[in-house]
C-alpha atoms as a printed R data frame, in Angstrom:
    type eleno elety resid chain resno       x       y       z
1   ATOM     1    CA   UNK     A     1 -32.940 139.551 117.028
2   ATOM     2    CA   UNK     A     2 -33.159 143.134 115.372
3   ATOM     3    CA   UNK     A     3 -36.576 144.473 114.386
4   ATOM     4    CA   UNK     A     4 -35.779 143.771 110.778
5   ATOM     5    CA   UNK     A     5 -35.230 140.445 111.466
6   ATOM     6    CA   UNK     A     6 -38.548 140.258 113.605
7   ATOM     7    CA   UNK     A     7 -40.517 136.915 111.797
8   ATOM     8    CA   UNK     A     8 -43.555 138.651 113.221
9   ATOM     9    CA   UNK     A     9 -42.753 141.689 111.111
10  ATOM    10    CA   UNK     A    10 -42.053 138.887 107.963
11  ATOM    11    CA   UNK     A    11 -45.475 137.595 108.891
12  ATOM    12    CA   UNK     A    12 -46.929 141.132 108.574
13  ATOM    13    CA   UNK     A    13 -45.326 141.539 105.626
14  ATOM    14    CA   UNK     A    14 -47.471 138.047 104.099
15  ATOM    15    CA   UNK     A    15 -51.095 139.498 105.319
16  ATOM    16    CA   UNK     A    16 -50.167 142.507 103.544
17  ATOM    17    CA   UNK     A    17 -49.120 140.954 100.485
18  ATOM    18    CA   UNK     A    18 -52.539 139.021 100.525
19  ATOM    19    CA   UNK     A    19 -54.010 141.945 100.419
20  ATOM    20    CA   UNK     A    20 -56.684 142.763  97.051
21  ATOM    21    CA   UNK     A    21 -54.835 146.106  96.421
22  ATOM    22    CA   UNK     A    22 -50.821 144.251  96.635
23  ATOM    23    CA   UNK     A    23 -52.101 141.438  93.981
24  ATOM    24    CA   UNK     A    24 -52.720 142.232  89.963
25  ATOM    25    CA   UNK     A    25 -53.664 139.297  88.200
26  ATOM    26    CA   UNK     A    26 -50.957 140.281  85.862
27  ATOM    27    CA   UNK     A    27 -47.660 142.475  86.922
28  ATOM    28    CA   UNK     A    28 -44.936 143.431  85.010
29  ATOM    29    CA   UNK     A    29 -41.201 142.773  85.742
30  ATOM    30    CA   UNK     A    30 -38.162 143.128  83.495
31  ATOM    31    CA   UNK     A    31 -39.732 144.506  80.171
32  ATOM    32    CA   UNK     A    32 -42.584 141.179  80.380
33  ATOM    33    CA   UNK     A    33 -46.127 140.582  81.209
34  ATOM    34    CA   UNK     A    34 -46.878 137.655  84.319
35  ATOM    35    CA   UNK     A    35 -49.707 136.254  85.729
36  ATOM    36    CA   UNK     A    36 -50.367 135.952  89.607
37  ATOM    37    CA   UNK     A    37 -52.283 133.853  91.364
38  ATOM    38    CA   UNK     A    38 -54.240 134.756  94.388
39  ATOM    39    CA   UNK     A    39 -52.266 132.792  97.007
40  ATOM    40    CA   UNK     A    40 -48.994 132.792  95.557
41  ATOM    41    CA   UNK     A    41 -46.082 134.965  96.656
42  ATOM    42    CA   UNK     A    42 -46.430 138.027  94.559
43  ATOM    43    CA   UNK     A    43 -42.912 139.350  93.516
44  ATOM    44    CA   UNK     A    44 -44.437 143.449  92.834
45  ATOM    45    CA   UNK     A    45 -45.126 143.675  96.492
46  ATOM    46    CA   UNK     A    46 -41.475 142.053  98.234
47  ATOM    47    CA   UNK     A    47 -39.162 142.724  94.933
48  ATOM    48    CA   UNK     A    48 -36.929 139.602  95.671
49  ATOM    49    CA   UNK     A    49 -37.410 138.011  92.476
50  ATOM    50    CA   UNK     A    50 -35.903 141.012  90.326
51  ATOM    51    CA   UNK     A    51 -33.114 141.269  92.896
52  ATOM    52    CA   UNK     A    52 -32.724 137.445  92.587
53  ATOM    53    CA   UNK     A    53 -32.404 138.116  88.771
54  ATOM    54    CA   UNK     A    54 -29.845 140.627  89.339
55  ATOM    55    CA   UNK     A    55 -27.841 139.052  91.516
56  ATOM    56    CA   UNK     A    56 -27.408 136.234  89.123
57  ATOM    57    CA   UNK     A    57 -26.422 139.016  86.180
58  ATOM    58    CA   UNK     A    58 -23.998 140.478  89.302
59  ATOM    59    CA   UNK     A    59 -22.272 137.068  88.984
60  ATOM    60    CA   UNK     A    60 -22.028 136.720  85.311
61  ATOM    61    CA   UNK     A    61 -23.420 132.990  86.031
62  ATOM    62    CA   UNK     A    62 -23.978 131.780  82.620
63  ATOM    63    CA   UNK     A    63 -27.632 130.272  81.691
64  ATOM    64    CA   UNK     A    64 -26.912 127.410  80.537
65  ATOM    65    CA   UNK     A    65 -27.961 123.233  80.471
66  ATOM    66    CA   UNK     A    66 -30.092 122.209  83.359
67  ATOM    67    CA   UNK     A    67 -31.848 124.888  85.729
68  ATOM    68    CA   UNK     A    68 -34.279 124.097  89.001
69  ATOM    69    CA   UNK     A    69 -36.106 127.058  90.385
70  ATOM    70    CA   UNK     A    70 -36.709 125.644  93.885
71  ATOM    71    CA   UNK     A    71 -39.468 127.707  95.639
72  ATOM    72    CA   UNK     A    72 -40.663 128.729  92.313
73  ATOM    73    CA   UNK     A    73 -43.747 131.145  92.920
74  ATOM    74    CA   UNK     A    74 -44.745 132.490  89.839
75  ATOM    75    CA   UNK     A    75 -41.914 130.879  87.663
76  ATOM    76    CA   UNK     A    76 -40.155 133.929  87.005
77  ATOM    77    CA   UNK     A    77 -36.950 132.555  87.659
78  ATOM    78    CA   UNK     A    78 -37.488 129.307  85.906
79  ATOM    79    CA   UNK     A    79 -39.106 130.991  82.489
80  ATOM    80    CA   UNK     A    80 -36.437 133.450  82.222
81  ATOM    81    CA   UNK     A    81 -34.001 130.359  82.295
82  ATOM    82    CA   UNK     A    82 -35.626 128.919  79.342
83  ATOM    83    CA   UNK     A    83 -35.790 131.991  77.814
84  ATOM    84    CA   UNK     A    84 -32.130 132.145  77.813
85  ATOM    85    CA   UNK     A    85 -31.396 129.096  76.029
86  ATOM    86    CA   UNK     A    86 -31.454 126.614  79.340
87  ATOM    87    CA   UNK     A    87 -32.086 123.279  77.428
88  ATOM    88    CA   UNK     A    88 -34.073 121.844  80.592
89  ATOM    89    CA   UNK     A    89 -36.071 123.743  83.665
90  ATOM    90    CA   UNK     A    90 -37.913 122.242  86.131
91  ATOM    91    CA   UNK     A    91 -39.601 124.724  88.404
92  ATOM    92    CA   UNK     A    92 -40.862 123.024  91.913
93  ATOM    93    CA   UNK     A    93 -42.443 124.399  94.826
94  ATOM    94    CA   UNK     A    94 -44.225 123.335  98.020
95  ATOM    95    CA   UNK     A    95 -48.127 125.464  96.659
96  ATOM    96    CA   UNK     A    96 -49.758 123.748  94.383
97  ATOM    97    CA   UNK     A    97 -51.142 127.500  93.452
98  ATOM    98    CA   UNK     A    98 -47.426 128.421  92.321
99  ATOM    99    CA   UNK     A    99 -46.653 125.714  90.525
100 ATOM   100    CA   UNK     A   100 -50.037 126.170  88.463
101 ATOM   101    CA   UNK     A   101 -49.254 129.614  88.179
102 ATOM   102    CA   UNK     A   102 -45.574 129.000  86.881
103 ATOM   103    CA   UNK     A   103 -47.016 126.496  84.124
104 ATOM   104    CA   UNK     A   104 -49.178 129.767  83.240
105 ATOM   105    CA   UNK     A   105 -46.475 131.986  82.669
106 ATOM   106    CA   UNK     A   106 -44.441 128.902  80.594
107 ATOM   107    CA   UNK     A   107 -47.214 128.795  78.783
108 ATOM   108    CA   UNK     A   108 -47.300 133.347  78.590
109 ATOM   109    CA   UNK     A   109 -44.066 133.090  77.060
110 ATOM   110    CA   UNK     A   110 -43.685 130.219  74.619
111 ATOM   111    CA   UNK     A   111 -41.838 128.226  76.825
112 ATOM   112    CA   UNK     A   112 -44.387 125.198  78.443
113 ATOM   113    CA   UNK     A   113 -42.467 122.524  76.508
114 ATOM   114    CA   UNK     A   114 -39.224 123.457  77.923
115 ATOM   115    CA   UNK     A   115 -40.604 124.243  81.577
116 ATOM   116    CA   UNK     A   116 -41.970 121.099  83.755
117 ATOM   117    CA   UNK     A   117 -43.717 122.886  86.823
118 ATOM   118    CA   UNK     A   118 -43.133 120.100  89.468
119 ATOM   119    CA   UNK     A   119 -45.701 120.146  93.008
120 ATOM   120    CA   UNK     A   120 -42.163 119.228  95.783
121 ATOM   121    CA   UNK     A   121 -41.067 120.176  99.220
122 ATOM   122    CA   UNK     A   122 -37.766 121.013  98.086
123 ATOM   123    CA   UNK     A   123 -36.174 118.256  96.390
124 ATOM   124    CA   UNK     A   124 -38.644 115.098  97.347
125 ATOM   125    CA   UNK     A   125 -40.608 114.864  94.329
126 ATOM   126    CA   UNK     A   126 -38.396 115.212  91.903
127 ATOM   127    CA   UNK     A   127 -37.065 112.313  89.728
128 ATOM   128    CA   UNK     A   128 -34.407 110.253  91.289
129 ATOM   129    CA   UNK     A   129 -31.104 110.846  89.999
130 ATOM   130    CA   UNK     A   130 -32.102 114.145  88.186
131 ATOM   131    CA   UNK     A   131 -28.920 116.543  88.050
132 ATOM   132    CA   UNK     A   132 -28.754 120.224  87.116
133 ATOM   133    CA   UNK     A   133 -26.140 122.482  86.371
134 ATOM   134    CA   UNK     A   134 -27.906 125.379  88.237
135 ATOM   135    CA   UNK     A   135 -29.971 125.347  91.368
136 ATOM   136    CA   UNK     A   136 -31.279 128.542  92.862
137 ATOM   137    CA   UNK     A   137 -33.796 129.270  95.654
138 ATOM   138    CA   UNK     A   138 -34.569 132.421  97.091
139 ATOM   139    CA   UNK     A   139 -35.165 131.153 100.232
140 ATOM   140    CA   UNK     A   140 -37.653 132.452 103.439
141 ATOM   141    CA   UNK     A   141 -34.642 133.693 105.400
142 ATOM   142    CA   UNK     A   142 -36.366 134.598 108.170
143 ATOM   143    CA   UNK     A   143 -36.103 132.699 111.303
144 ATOM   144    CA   UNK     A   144 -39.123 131.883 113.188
145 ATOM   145    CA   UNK     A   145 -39.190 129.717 115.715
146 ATOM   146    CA   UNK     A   146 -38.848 125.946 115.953
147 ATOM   147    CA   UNK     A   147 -42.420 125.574 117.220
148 ATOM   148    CA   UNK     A   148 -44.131 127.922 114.684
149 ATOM   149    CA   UNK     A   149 -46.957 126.753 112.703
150 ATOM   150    CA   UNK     A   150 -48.131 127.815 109.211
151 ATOM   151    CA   UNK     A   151 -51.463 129.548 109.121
152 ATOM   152    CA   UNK     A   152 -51.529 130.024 105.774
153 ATOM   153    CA   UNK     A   153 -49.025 128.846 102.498
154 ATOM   154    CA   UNK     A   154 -48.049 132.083 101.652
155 ATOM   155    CA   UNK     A   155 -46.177 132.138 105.306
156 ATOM   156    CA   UNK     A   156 -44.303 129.422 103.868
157 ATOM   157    CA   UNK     A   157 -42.782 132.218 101.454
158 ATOM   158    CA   UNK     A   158 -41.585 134.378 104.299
159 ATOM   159    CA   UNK     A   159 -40.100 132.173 107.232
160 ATOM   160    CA   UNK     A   160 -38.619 129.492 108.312
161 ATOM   161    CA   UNK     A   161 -39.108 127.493 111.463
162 ATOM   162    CA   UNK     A   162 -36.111 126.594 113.195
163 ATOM   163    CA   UNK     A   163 -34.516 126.849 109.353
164 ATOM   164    CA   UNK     A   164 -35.384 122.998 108.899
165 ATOM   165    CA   UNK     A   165 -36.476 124.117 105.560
166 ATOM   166    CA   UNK     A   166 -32.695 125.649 104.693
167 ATOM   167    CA   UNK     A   167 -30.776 122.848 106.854
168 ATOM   168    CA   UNK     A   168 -32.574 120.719 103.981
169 ATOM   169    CA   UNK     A   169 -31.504 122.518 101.274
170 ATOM   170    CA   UNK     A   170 -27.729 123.217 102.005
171 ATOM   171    CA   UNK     A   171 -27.454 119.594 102.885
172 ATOM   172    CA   UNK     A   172 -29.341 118.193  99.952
173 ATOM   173    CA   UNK     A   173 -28.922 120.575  97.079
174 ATOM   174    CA   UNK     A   174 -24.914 119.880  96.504
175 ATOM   175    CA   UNK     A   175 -26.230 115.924  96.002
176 ATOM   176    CA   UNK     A   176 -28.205 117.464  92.820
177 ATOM   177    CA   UNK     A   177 -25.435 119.120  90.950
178 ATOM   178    CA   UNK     A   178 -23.875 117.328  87.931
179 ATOM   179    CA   UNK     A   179 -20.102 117.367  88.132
180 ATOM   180    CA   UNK     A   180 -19.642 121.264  87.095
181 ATOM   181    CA   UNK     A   181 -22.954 122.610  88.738
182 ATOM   182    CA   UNK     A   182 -23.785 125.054  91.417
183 ATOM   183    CA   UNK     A   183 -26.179 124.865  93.883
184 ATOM   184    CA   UNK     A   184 -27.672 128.833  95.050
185 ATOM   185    CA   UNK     A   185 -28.816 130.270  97.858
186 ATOM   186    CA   UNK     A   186 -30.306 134.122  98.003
187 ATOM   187    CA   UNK     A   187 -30.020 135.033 101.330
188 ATOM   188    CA   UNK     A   188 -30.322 138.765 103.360
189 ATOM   189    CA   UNK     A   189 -29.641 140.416 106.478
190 ATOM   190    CA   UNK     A   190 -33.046 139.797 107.556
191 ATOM   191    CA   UNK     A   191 -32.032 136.005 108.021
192 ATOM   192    CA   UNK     A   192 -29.665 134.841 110.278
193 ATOM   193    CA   UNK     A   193 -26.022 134.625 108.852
194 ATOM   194    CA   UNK     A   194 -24.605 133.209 111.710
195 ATOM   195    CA   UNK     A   195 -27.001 130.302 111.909
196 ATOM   196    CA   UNK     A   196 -26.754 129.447 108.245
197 ATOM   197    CA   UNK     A   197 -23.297 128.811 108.247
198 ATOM   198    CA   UNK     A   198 -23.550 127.009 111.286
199 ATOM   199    CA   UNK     A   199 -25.753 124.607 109.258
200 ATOM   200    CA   UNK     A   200 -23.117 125.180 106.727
201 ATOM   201    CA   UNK     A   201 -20.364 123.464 108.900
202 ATOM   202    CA   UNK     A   202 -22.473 121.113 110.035
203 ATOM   203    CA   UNK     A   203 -23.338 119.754 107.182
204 ATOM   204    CA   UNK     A   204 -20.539 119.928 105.847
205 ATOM   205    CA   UNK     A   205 -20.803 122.890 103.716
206 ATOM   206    CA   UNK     A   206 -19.234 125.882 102.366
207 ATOM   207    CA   UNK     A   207 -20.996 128.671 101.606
208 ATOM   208    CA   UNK     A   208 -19.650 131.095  98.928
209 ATOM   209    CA   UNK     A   209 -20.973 134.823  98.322
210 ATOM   210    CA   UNK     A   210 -21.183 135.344  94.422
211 ATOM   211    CA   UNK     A   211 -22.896 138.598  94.616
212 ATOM   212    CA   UNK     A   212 -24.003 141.363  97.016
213 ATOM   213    CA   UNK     A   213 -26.692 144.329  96.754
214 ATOM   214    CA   UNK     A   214 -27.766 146.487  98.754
215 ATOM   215    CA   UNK     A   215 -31.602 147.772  98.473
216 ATOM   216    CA   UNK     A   216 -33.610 150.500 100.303
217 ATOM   217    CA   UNK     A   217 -36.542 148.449 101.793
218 ATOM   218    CA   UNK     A   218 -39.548 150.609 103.345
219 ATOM   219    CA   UNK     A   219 -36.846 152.555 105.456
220 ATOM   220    CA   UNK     A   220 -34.463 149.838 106.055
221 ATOM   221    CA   UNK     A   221 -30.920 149.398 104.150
222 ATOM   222    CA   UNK     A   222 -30.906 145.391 103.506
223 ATOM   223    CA   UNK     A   223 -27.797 143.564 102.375
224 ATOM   224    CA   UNK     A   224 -29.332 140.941 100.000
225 ATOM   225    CA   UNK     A   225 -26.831 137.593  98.805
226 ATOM   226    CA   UNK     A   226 -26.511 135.142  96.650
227 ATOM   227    CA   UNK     A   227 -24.324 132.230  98.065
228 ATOM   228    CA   UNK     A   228 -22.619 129.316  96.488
229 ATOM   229    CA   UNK     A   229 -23.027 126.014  98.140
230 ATOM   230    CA   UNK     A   230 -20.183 123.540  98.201
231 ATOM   231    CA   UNK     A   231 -19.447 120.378  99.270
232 ATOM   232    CA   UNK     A   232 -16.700 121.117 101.764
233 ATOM   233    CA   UNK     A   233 -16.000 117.578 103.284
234 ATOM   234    CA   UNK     A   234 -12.950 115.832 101.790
């Protein structure tokens, strides 16, 4: 394991985030005004939500009919979906904090009707039988071990144990798509590449890249990607 792929360094990186000076109770990103919450993950400090954003633009993937933000945080993702013309969002997430905070920026920007802000480890809470033409989560793509334990949610935001948490999603997300949908994973050289397509085969997955960039993180060059997930069994 490299040093940028250290989940104690991750873990580092979520105490720090926590801290009073890393948190305004409103940031702004992309020419708008948010709200964050005190324990949920705050996108000024890691940047991953902008670079999810453009990754998508990268991609040209088009906004468009049904849109789940898994892992939602602060709703960015989802809100800018409805704000695009996405005729139904549903933004989901394990912290009840984030999905609080997500129904405050709906609410910020005109958009609550058309944003349900759903409390769901991954996919479990949401309605049975529920399809969506888009399904993005910006995953925690670092790897700690199988045995680690959460001290706090915000962890949750920065690694993964053992990657149950992405062995989930690869396997389950396809199973949400309607028949033209794609199901989206951002991923980074901080994660394990190797591993995830091993889940990938085992699962019986293929895993696309839609969109690379490259970003200049506190010294370290980091190769952040989005990643189609298909259903590769015949």
């Amino acid at each position: 394991m490299s040093e940028t792929q250290s989940y104690l360094r991750s873990l580092a990186r979520s105490r720090d985030s926590a801290l009073p000076e890393n948190r305004p109770g409103v940031f702004s990103l992309r020419g708008r005004e948010w709200d964050l919450l005190d324990s949920v993950f705050a996108p000024p400090h890691a940047g991953t939500t902008e670079i999810v954003l453009e990754l998508m633009e990268q991609a040209r993937l088009p906004w468009r009919g049904a849109f789940l933000e898994v892992g939602c945080g602060t709703g960015v993702v989802a809100v800018t979906a409805a704000l695009e013309g996405c005729t139904t969002v549903v933004a989901s997430d394990i912290s009840t904090e984030a999905v609080r905070n997500a129904a405050l920026n709906a609410r910020r920007h005109g958009v609550l009707g058309g944003v349900t802000a759903v409390h769901s480890d991954l996919f479990e809470q949401l309605t049975p039988g529920q399809r969506f033409d888009t399904i993005v989560w910006s995953s925690p793509y670092v790897r700690a071990p199988e045995d680690f334990r959460f001290g706090t949610v915000l962890e949750r935001a920065y690694v993964d144990p053992g990657y149950r948490a992405h062995r989930r999603y690869v396997d389950e997300a396809p199973r949400r798509l309607t028949a033209e949908g794609r199901a989206l994973l951002h991923f980074s050289s901080r994660g394990d590449l190797d591993g995830l397509h091993r889940i990938g085969a085992e699962t019986g997955r293929q895993l696309r890249p839609l969109a690379k960039l490259d970003v200049l993180d506190r010294g370290d060059v980091v190769e952040h990607l989005l990643l189609e997930i298909r259903d590769d069994r015949p």
